[in-house]
Tab-separated table of C-alpha atoms in Angstrom:
chain	number	residue	atom	x	y	z
A	1	MET	CA	97.254	135.202	144.017
A	2	ILE	CA	98.329	131.676	144.733
A	3	PRO	CA	101.292	131.678	147.118
A	4	LEU	CA	104.516	130.624	145.292
A	5	ASP	CA	105.267	127.664	147.415
A	6	VAL	CA	101.759	126.211	146.694
A	7	LEU	CA	102.330	126.885	143.067
A	8	GLY	CA	105.748	125.227	143.166
A	9	ASN	CA	104.310	122.141	144.900
A	10	ALA	CA	101.576	121.912	142.202
A	11	ILE	CA	104.232	121.974	139.524
A	12	VAL	CA	106.277	119.335	141.261
A	13	MET	CA	103.134	117.187	141.505
A	14	THR	CA	102.354	117.436	137.859
A	15	VAL	CA	105.847	116.459	136.984
A	16	VAL	CA	105.856	113.550	139.506
A	17	ILE	CA	102.635	112.152	137.978
A	18	THR	CA	103.859	112.628	134.388
A	19	VAL	CA	107.334	111.145	134.959
A	20	SER	CA	106.207	108.225	137.054
A	21	SER	CA	103.390	107.065	134.764
A	22	PHE	CA	105.710	107.434	131.821
A	23	LEU	CA	108.347	105.334	133.448
A	24	ILE	CA	105.790	102.636	134.368
A	25	GLY	CA	104.692	102.672	130.734
A	26	ALA	CA	108.295	102.667	129.318
A	27	ILE	CA	109.272	99.723	131.532
A	28	LEU	CA	106.124	97.503	131.372
A	29	GLY	CA	105.823	98.366	127.614
A	30	VAL	CA	108.890	96.234	127.077
A	31	PRO	CA	107.446	92.780	128.100
A	32	LEU	CA	104.170	93.854	126.587
A	33	VAL	CA	105.737	94.395	123.098
A	34	LEU	CA	107.774	91.127	123.442
A	35	LEU	CA	104.502	89.296	124.037
A	36	ARG	CA	102.814	91.285	121.273
A	37	THR	CA	105.375	90.082	118.801
A	38	SER	CA	105.713	86.677	120.237
A	39	ARG	CA	106.172	83.582	117.941
A	40	PHE	CA	103.015	82.022	119.317
A	41	GLY	CA	99.808	83.288	117.656
A	42	VAL	CA	97.663	82.904	120.834
A	43	VAL	CA	100.000	85.041	122.876
A	44	ARG	CA	99.992	87.717	120.146
A	45	VAL	CA	96.219	87.753	119.919
A	46	LEU	CA	95.765	87.860	123.687
A	47	THR	CA	98.218	90.625	124.144
A	48	ARG	CA	96.704	92.681	121.376
A	49	ALA	CA	93.264	92.332	122.952
A	50	LEU	CA	94.871	93.428	126.298
A	51	ILE	CA	96.379	96.441	124.693
A	52	ASP	CA	93.102	97.423	123.026
A	53	VAL	CA	91.413	97.167	126.355
A	54	LEU	CA	93.948	99.151	128.173
A	55	ARG	CA	93.908	101.912	125.499
A	56	GLY	CA	90.229	101.796	124.831
A	57	VAL	CA	89.234	103.027	128.360
A	58	PRO	CA	89.646	106.855	128.755
A	59	PRO	CA	92.314	107.947	131.310
A	60	VAL	CA	89.841	109.530	133.698
A	61	VAL	CA	87.880	106.174	133.822
A	62	TRP	CA	91.094	104.242	134.611
A	63	ILE	CA	91.902	106.671	137.379
A	64	PHE	CA	88.389	106.308	138.823
A	65	ILE	CA	88.468	102.587	138.591
A	66	LEU	CA	91.661	102.435	140.544
A	67	TYR	CA	90.685	105.217	143.054
A	68	PHE	CA	87.052	104.238	143.823
A	69	GLY	CA	87.036	100.600	142.441
A	70	VAL	CA	90.206	98.901	143.513
A	71	SER	CA	90.613	100.842	146.701
A	72	SER	CA	88.995	99.014	149.508
A	73	ASP	CA	89.715	98.268	153.149
A	74	VAL	CA	92.260	95.930	152.113
A	75	ILE	CA	94.125	97.855	149.380
A	76	LYS	CA	94.382	101.485	150.094
A	77	LEU	CA	95.254	103.574	147.103
A	78	ASP	CA	95.777	107.276	147.816
A	79	PRO	CA	94.797	109.678	145.056
A	80	LEU	CA	98.405	110.171	143.846
A	81	THR	CA	99.079	106.511	143.523
A	82	ALA	CA	95.769	105.946	141.721
A	83	ALA	CA	96.400	108.687	139.235
A	84	ILE	CA	99.911	107.459	138.465
A	85	GLY	CA	98.624	103.896	138.234
A	86	GLY	CA	95.744	104.782	135.901
A	87	LEU	CA	97.938	106.762	133.507
A	88	GLY	CA	100.726	104.135	133.877
A	89	VAL	CA	98.339	101.334	132.665
A	90	ILE	CA	97.376	103.323	129.615
A	91	SER	CA	101.015	104.317	128.913
A	92	CYS	CA	102.307	100.794	128.845
A	93	ALA	CA	99.753	99.960	126.187
A	94	TYR	CA	100.545	103.062	124.090
A	95	LEU	CA	104.295	102.681	124.516
A	96	ALA	CA	104.212	98.987	123.660
A	97	GLU	CA	102.623	99.840	120.300
A	98	ILE	CA	105.154	102.614	119.747
A	99	TYR	CA	107.934	100.080	120.443
A	100	ARG	CA	106.280	97.737	118.044
A	101	GLY	CA	106.512	100.219	115.261
A	102	GLY	CA	110.198	100.761	116.052
A	103	LEU	CA	110.922	97.121	116.032
A	104	LEU	CA	109.031	96.574	112.773
A	105	SER	CA	111.104	99.259	111.180
A	106	VAL	CA	114.423	97.413	111.701
A	107	HIS	CA	115.189	95.474	108.493
A	108	ALA	CA	115.094	91.639	108.662
A	109	GLY	CA	118.627	91.591	107.306
A	110	GLN	CA	119.840	93.005	110.575
A	111	THR	CA	118.649	89.992	112.504
A	112	GLU	CA	120.038	87.656	109.813
A	113	ALA	CA	123.443	89.306	109.944
A	114	ALA	CA	123.589	89.034	113.645
A	115	GLN	CA	122.524	85.434	113.524
A	116	ALA	CA	125.181	84.676	111.046
A	117	LEU	CA	127.759	86.220	113.332
A	118	GLY	CA	126.659	83.814	116.103
A	119	PHE	CA	124.541	86.216	118.239
A	120	GLY	CA	121.777	84.573	120.287
A	121	GLN	CA	118.303	85.826	120.617
A	122	VAL	CA	119.130	88.128	123.627
A	123	GLY	CA	122.128	89.604	122.004
A	124	ILE	CA	120.213	90.290	118.766
A	125	PHE	CA	117.560	92.163	120.654
A	126	THR	CA	119.732	94.114	123.121
A	127	ARG	CA	122.715	94.913	120.804
A	128	ILE	CA	121.270	95.145	117.281
A	129	VAL	CA	117.505	95.545	117.131
A	130	ALA	CA	116.551	97.478	120.220
A	131	PRO	CA	119.137	100.326	119.799
A	132	GLN	CA	117.909	100.856	116.220
A	133	ALA	CA	114.246	100.660	117.141
A	134	PHE	CA	114.888	103.127	119.992
A	135	ARG	CA	115.815	105.873	117.509
A	136	VAL	CA	112.736	105.307	115.507
A	137	CYS	CA	110.484	105.257	118.633
A	138	LEU	CA	111.901	108.462	120.117
A	139	PRO	CA	109.769	111.089	118.388
A	140	SER	CA	106.509	109.180	118.941
A	141	ALA	CA	107.478	108.532	122.489
A	142	ALA	CA	108.179	112.195	123.167
A	143	THR	CA	104.956	113.135	121.593
A	144	TYR	CA	103.223	110.647	123.853
A	145	GLY	CA	104.955	111.991	126.837
A	146	ILE	CA	103.806	115.568	126.127
A	147	GLY	CA	100.212	114.138	125.850
A	148	LEU	CA	100.672	112.427	129.173
A	149	LEU	CA	101.729	115.677	130.682
A	150	LYS	CA	98.494	117.169	129.776
A	151	ASP	CA	96.512	114.084	130.835
A	152	SER	CA	98.103	114.409	134.224
A	153	SER	CA	95.623	117.188	134.887
A	154	LEU	CA	92.889	114.519	135.159
A	155	ALA	CA	94.384	113.648	138.550
A	156	SER	CA	92.693	116.848	139.766
A	157	THR	CA	89.371	115.021	139.597
A	158	ILE	CA	90.326	112.801	142.573
A	159	GLY	CA	91.882	115.633	144.468
A	160	VAL	CA	95.662	115.457	143.634
A	161	ALA	CA	96.986	118.966	144.211
A	162	GLU	CA	98.653	119.446	140.872
A	163	ILE	CA	98.466	122.375	138.507
A	164	ALA	CA	94.830	121.990	137.274
A	165	PHE	CA	93.574	121.294	140.721
A	166	ARG	CA	95.167	124.486	142.133
A	167	ALA	CA	93.812	126.489	139.131
A	168	THR	CA	90.324	125.213	139.702
A	169	ALA	CA	90.463	125.790	143.390
A	170	GLN	CA	91.756	129.404	142.785
A	171	ALA	CA	89.096	130.119	140.185
A	172	ARG	CA	86.361	129.073	142.579
A	173	SER	CA	87.595	130.912	145.451
A	174	GLY	CA	88.628	134.212	143.836
A	175	GLY	CA	86.345	136.492	141.712
A	176	ASP	CA	88.559	136.052	138.532
A	177	GLY	CA	87.729	132.869	136.646
A	178	ILE	CA	90.043	133.093	133.780
A	179	THR	CA	93.568	134.138	135.096
A	180	PRO	CA	94.300	130.868	137.073
A	181	PHE	CA	93.578	128.835	133.986
A	182	VAL	CA	95.703	131.067	131.748
A	183	ILE	CA	98.599	130.603	134.250
A	184	ALA	CA	97.914	126.921	134.228
A	185	GLY	CA	97.991	126.780	130.464
A	186	VAL	CA	101.347	128.722	130.382
A	187	LEU	CA	102.787	126.339	132.910
A	188	TYR	CA	101.843	123.280	130.880
A	189	ILE	CA	103.433	124.826	127.818
A	190	ALA	CA	106.581	125.698	129.681
A	191	LEU	CA	106.858	122.137	131.077
A	192	SER	CA	106.285	120.507	127.617
A	193	MET	CA	108.805	122.618	125.755
A	194	PRO	CA	112.040	121.238	127.276
A	195	LEU	CA	110.694	117.773	126.400
A	196	ALA	CA	110.078	118.529	122.900
A	197	TYR	CA	113.354	120.363	122.493
A	198	LEU	CA	115.236	117.373	124.037
A	199	SER	CA	113.648	114.888	121.786
A	200	ARG	CA	114.319	116.917	118.693
A	201	THR	CA	118.003	117.445	119.569
A	202	LEU	CA	118.522	113.805	120.451
A	203	ASP	CA	116.718	112.682	117.179
A	204	THR	CA	118.823	115.030	115.040
A	205	LYS	CA	121.998	113.822	116.664
A	206	LEU	CA	121.107	110.167	116.153
A	207	ARG	CA	119.823	110.887	112.608
A	208	MET	CA	123.222	112.441	111.646
A	209	LYS	CA	125.000	109.397	112.657
A	210	VAL	CA	122.704	106.756	111.057
A	211	SER	CA	120.719	107.984	108.120
A	212	VAL	CA	121.938	108.356	104.552
B	1	MET	CA	135.217	70.652	104.886
B	2	ILE	CA	131.607	70.889	103.863
B	3	SER	CA	129.446	67.860	103.077
B	4	VAL	CA	125.777	68.203	102.184
B	5	ALA	CA	123.755	65.026	101.664
B	6	ASN	CA	120.253	64.844	100.166
B	7	LEU	CA	119.174	68.258	101.358
B	8	LYS	CA	115.558	69.037	100.811
B	9	LYS	CA	113.597	72.223	101.309
B	10	SER	CA	110.221	73.417	100.228
B	11	TYR	CA	107.860	76.274	100.930
B	12	GLY	CA	104.417	74.731	100.828
B	13	ASP	CA	104.052	73.041	97.502
B	14	HIS	CA	107.029	74.794	95.994
B	15	THR	CA	110.136	72.653	96.128
B	16	VAL	CA	113.343	74.855	96.450
B	17	LEU	CA	115.932	72.252	97.047
B	18	ASP	CA	115.179	68.726	95.712
B	19	GLY	CA	117.737	66.484	97.320
B	20	VAL	CA	121.052	68.383	96.810
B	21	SER	CA	124.351	66.694	97.720
B	22	ILE	CA	127.823	68.292	97.439
B	23	GLU	CA	131.124	67.882	98.837
B	24	ILE	CA	133.592	70.829	99.281
B	25	GLN	CA	137.233	70.410	100.192
B	26	ARG	CA	139.139	72.603	102.565
B	27	GLY	CA	140.631	75.686	100.723
B	28	GLU	CA	138.375	75.099	97.739
B	29	VAL	CA	136.546	78.026	96.147
B	30	VAL	CA	133.204	76.995	94.606
B	31	ALA	CA	131.211	79.335	92.435
B	32	MET	CA	127.516	78.619	92.258
B	33	ILE	CA	125.697	79.836	89.164
B	34	GLY	CA	122.281	79.495	87.769
B	35	PRO	CA	119.064	81.278	87.104
B	36	SER	CA	116.985	83.006	89.819
B	37	GLY	CA	114.890	80.580	91.669
B	38	ALA	CA	117.322	77.764	91.094
B	39	GLY	CA	117.927	77.374	94.867
B	40	LYS	CA	121.488	78.710	95.018
B	41	SER	CA	120.822	81.180	97.799
B	42	THR	CA	118.556	78.887	99.622
B	43	LEU	CA	121.317	76.269	99.573
B	44	LEU	CA	123.815	78.806	100.892
B	45	ARG	CA	121.517	79.978	103.523
B	46	CYS	CA	120.812	76.435	104.645
B	47	LEU	CA	124.538	75.884	105.206
B	48	ASN	CA	124.529	78.158	108.203
B	49	LEU	CA	120.972	77.423	108.946
B	50	LEU	CA	119.523	80.835	108.249
B	51	GLU	CA	116.998	78.686	106.439
B	52	ARG	CA	116.003	75.511	107.991
B	53	PRO	CA	116.063	72.512	105.604
B	54	ASP	CA	113.338	70.072	105.763
B	55	SER	CA	115.541	66.946	105.589
B	56	GLY	CA	119.130	65.833	104.850
B	57	ARG	CA	122.463	66.209	106.446
B	58	ILE	CA	124.900	69.073	106.626
B	59	THR	CA	128.514	68.671	107.918
B	60	ILE	CA	130.844	71.708	108.181
B	61	GLY	CA	134.205	70.965	109.860
B	62	ASP	CA	133.366	68.815	112.872
B	63	THR	CA	129.786	70.016	113.178
B	64	VAL	CA	127.140	67.666	111.987
B	65	VAL	CA	123.440	68.646	111.513
B	66	ASP	CA	121.020	65.921	110.888
B	67	LEU	CA	117.425	66.918	109.823
B	68	PRO	CA	114.602	67.073	110.445
B	69	ALA	CA	115.554	66.527	114.108
B	70	LYS	CA	115.697	69.510	116.413
B	71	ILE	CA	119.009	71.380	116.196
B	72	PRO	CA	120.579	72.030	119.623
B	73	VAL	CA	121.509	75.647	120.216
B	74	ARG	CA	125.109	74.721	120.770
B	75	THR	CA	125.333	73.093	117.377
B	76	LEU	CA	123.658	76.160	115.757
B	77	GLU	CA	126.272	78.528	117.424
B	78	THR	CA	129.226	76.384	116.541
B	79	LEU	CA	128.069	76.065	112.917
B	80	ARG	CA	127.598	79.769	112.566
B	81	LYS	CA	130.972	80.628	114.040
B	82	THR	CA	132.526	78.168	111.667
B	83	ALA	CA	130.837	79.756	108.636
B	84	GLY	CA	131.006	83.447	107.942
B	85	MET	CA	128.472	84.985	105.701
B	86	VAL	CA	128.331	87.936	103.426
B	87	PHE	CA	125.009	89.176	102.167
B	88	GLN	CA	123.901	90.744	98.909
B	89	SER	CA	122.538	93.781	100.923
B	90	PHE	CA	125.632	94.065	103.193
B	91	ASN	CA	123.510	94.371	106.325
B	92	LEU	CA	126.092	96.350	108.245
B	93	PHE	CA	124.716	97.603	111.581
B	94	PRO	CA	123.746	101.214	110.872
B	95	HIS	CA	123.843	102.364	114.485
B	96	LEU	CA	127.461	101.320	115.046
B	97	SER	CA	130.680	102.740	113.591
B	98	VAL	CA	132.692	100.706	111.123
B	99	LEU	CA	135.005	99.734	113.961
B	100	ARG	CA	132.168	98.603	116.182
B	101	ASN	CA	130.571	96.719	113.321
B	102	VAL	CA	133.724	94.607	113.055
B	103	SER	CA	134.499	94.311	116.755
B	104	LEU	CA	131.059	93.890	118.525
B	105	ALA	CA	130.599	90.227	117.730
B	106	GLN	CA	134.266	89.459	118.614
B	107	GLU	CA	133.613	90.775	122.087
B	108	TYR	CA	129.983	89.655	122.534
B	109	VAL	CA	130.125	86.180	120.808
B	110	LEU	CA	133.807	85.189	121.027
B	111	GLY	CA	134.392	86.871	124.378
B	112	ARG	CA	137.489	88.727	123.242
B	113	ASP	CA	138.541	91.623	125.399
B	114	ALA	CA	138.107	95.084	123.889
B	115	LYS	CA	141.683	95.720	123.223
B	116	ALA	CA	142.234	92.441	121.305
B	117	ALA	CA	139.023	92.899	119.353
B	118	HIS	CA	140.032	96.479	118.454
B	119	GLN	CA	143.411	95.245	117.258
B	120	ARG	CA	142.018	92.420	115.214
B	121	SER	CA	139.393	94.768	113.689
B	122	MET	CA	142.017	97.224	112.598
B	123	GLU	CA	144.136	94.503	111.004
B	124	LEU	CA	141.000	93.350	109.001
B	125	LEU	CA	140.009	96.841	107.990
B	126	GLU	CA	143.657	97.280	106.850
B	127	ARG	CA	143.352	94.027	104.903
B	128	VAL	CA	140.184	95.251	103.004
B	129	GLY	CA	141.783	98.651	102.541
B	130	LEU	CA	139.370	100.673	104.826
B	131	ALA	CA	141.389	101.292	108.024
B	132	ASP	CA	140.928	105.033	107.500
B	133	LYS	CA	137.103	104.481	107.688
B	134	ALA	CA	137.161	102.958	111.255
B	135	GLY	CA	135.334	105.893	112.782
B	136	SER	CA	132.767	106.357	110.039
B	137	TYR	CA	129.130	105.188	110.105
B	138	PRO	CA	127.991	102.803	107.296
B	139	ALA	CA	125.510	105.223	105.877
B	140	ARG	CA	128.497	107.402	104.903
B	141	LEU	CA	130.120	104.748	102.805
B	142	SER	CA	129.726	103.582	99.312
B	143	GLY	CA	128.191	100.067	98.643
B	144	GLY	CA	131.578	98.738	97.667
B	145	GLN	CA	133.074	99.977	100.975
B	146	GLN	CA	130.195	98.624	102.960
B	147	GLN	CA	130.549	95.209	101.428
B	148	ARG	CA	134.291	95.107	102.218
B	149	ILE	CA	133.535	96.016	105.777
B	150	ALA	CA	130.875	93.233	105.925
B	151	ILE	CA	133.675	90.816	104.691
B	152	ALA	CA	135.946	92.101	107.456
B	153	ARG	CA	133.172	91.701	109.991
B	154	ALA	CA	132.702	88.132	108.987
B	155	LEU	CA	136.363	87.320	108.965
B	156	ALA	CA	136.728	88.698	112.521
B	157	MET	CA	135.002	85.600	113.736
B	158	GLU	CA	137.854	83.566	112.374
B	159	PRO	CA	135.560	81.313	110.199
B	160	GLU	CA	136.883	78.164	108.478
B	161	VAL	CA	134.442	78.804	105.587
B	162	MET	CA	133.077	81.913	103.993
B	163	LEU	CA	129.691	81.979	102.273
B	164	PHE	CA	128.979	84.827	99.863
B	165	ASP	CA	125.439	85.398	98.751
B	166	GLU	CA	125.587	87.477	95.499
B	167	PRO	CA	128.039	89.891	97.140
B	168	THR	CA	128.355	92.259	94.200
B	169	SER	CA	124.786	92.079	92.782
B	170	ALA	CA	123.798	95.261	94.557
B	171	LEU	CA	126.837	97.261	93.364
B	172	ASP	CA	127.705	99.255	90.352
B	173	PRO	CA	130.142	97.267	88.258
B	174	GLU	CA	133.007	99.582	89.175
B	175	LEU	CA	132.365	99.376	92.857
B	176	GLY	CA	132.112	95.603	92.680
B	177	LEU	CA	135.688	95.490	91.580
B	178	ASP	CA	137.111	96.265	95.047
B	179	VAL	CA	134.963	93.672	96.596
B	180	LEU	CA	136.098	91.130	94.048
B	181	ALA	CA	139.638	92.070	94.657
B	182	VAL	CA	139.319	91.440	98.391
B	183	MET	CA	137.625	88.100	97.460
B	184	ARG	CA	140.472	87.087	95.252
B	185	GLU	CA	142.882	87.802	97.913
B	186	LEU	CA	140.905	85.810	100.321
B	187	ALA	CA	140.726	82.868	97.931
B	188	ALA	CA	144.518	83.122	97.373
B	189	SER	CA	145.015	82.961	101.176
B	190	GLY	CA	143.407	79.534	101.174
B	191	MET	CA	140.056	80.273	102.578
B	192	THR	CA	137.301	77.808	101.800
B	193	MET	CA	134.577	79.856	99.942
B	194	VAL	CA	131.191	79.199	98.516
B	195	VAL	CA	130.171	82.059	96.414
B	196	VAL	CA	126.742	82.451	94.743
B	197	THR	CA	127.433	84.801	91.932
B	198	HIS	CA	126.455	86.103	88.553
B	199	GLU	CA	130.094	87.259	87.956
B	200	ILE	CA	131.166	84.779	85.327
B	201	HIS	CA	134.657	86.316	85.190
B	202	PHE	CA	135.115	85.868	88.842
B	203	ALA	CA	133.901	82.325	88.596
B	204	GLN	CA	136.329	81.657	85.714
B	205	ASP	CA	139.264	83.280	87.197
B	206	VAL	CA	139.155	82.519	90.949
B	207	SER	CA	137.031	79.544	91.553
B	208	ASP	CA	138.308	75.963	91.621
B	209	ARG	CA	134.977	74.513	90.679
B	210	VAL	CA	131.762	75.873	89.060
B	211	VAL	CA	128.410	74.477	90.260
B	212	MET	CA	125.347	75.093	88.007
B	213	MET	CA	122.010	74.859	89.700
B	214	ALA	CA	118.546	74.883	88.134
B	215	ASP	CA	115.126	73.966	89.529
B	216	GLY	CA	116.354	72.991	92.993
B	217	GLY	CA	119.191	70.678	91.960
B	218	ILE	CA	122.803	70.710	90.736
B	219	ILE	CA	122.631	69.974	87.052
B	220	GLU	CA	126.315	70.288	86.178
B	221	GLN	CA	129.559	70.951	87.818
B	222	GLY	CA	133.344	70.787	87.334
B	223	ASP	CA	136.380	72.749	86.247
B	224	PRO	CA	135.383	76.400	85.547
B	225	ALA	CA	137.006	76.477	82.087
B	226	GLN	CA	135.223	73.370	81.074
B	227	VAL	CA	131.774	74.213	82.558
B	228	LEU	CA	131.839	77.865	81.493
B	229	SER	CA	133.152	77.467	77.974
B	230	SER	CA	131.853	74.079	76.856
B	231	PRO	CA	128.948	73.078	79.097
B	232	ALA	CA	127.544	69.593	78.583
B	233	ASN	CA	124.042	70.330	79.841
B	234	PRO	CA	121.715	72.282	77.416
B	235	ARG	CA	120.236	74.164	80.380
B	236	THR	CA	123.715	75.396	81.307
B	237	GLN	CA	124.361	76.406	77.702
B	238	ARG	CA	121.190	78.370	77.614
B	239	PHE	CA	121.884	80.093	80.896
B	240	LEU	CA	125.404	81.095	79.961
B	241	LYS	CA	124.456	82.422	76.536
B	242	ALA	CA	121.814	84.588	78.316
B	243	VAL	CA	124.408	85.883	80.830
B	244	ILE	CA	127.008	86.573	78.196
B	245	ASP	CA	124.639	88.136	75.591
B	246	ARG	CA	123.484	90.715	78.154
């Protein structure tokens, strides 16, 4: 069996990759969606193209590009950074689109009402539109987060010692090929459940307040 | 108080406002009537620049907007603070409690401290008869209640003019009564009001002047009793007959 501390480290590594790349996406997704919904057509078109490129390349390819491609004598990317960066790049594209869906769901009358009250653009976004869009985005963002948790296993391809990496190593060294992967599967499920539960509770709570 | 001179607005080939001019005195209550597409709502929405007119001049209080020149942000903000607006679809903020709906802009736009804003909000909720709903969320309230809160929210900015865009059109006739009662009280308190409405009774009883619009222009205006009971313009006669026959 895998020693418990090794297993613990693997779980921590999976969580670090998932949370870090999600945060990168959640933060960089904001400027991206603002550009994507810009007043200027050129900016919108360019941003959409960028998002399509970011999303169009599979996660494992992004991770390889960052690890083998960008890493040189000048820039040194260790496997963990490359994995987080690769997944983060894709996350910001996906989350920007999820944000956009949320923003579009906010009725135009909300902006007008805020304008009529004298709110400026920043106030309208931060006080009126974004909080309403947030609620709409929450379930999709959580679903994306769970997907990302599973995609974090791709970090094993460049040697990050997370759950899938440990499972592969164990399967190769021991005689039993199936048990390590069953354990890995159970661990991924166990990690995704609190996320799904949290999202559902929060969604229900917000829904009770807001919806008809 | 309000002066509009030769205001024009079109969407592509379609002319919505064809050189409209009107003067409204302080404390005056003006009811704007007319068929759909006459330009009533557009005129109202131009007054606080939710729509941008193509040309003309708008003066509200001390604020002057000359078009088509660029409007400074300062002017825009002043104008919108001077003129409060109530929408047909209420447009309350669904993610905020009734109290926050009324107090948010006081704090954020006027810079009032939370305590003063809270106090003013409660006074206004009292005035529209909904102080007991302060903690509720808009989705839990009837349309009539929502609209009264929307009025309180607009009044919280201490506007000098109130613009109403078909405030009762989305309401059951009975629910509209409470909203109209609040508007009557507001009119009696001396507020300058411009009301786009299909409520002929309200226009008759409360307004000081009825303005009839059709095809992007004002075709008739004057004393409510005179315009509503013996209109001079055949277009007005036809419109009023249609409204009353319904």
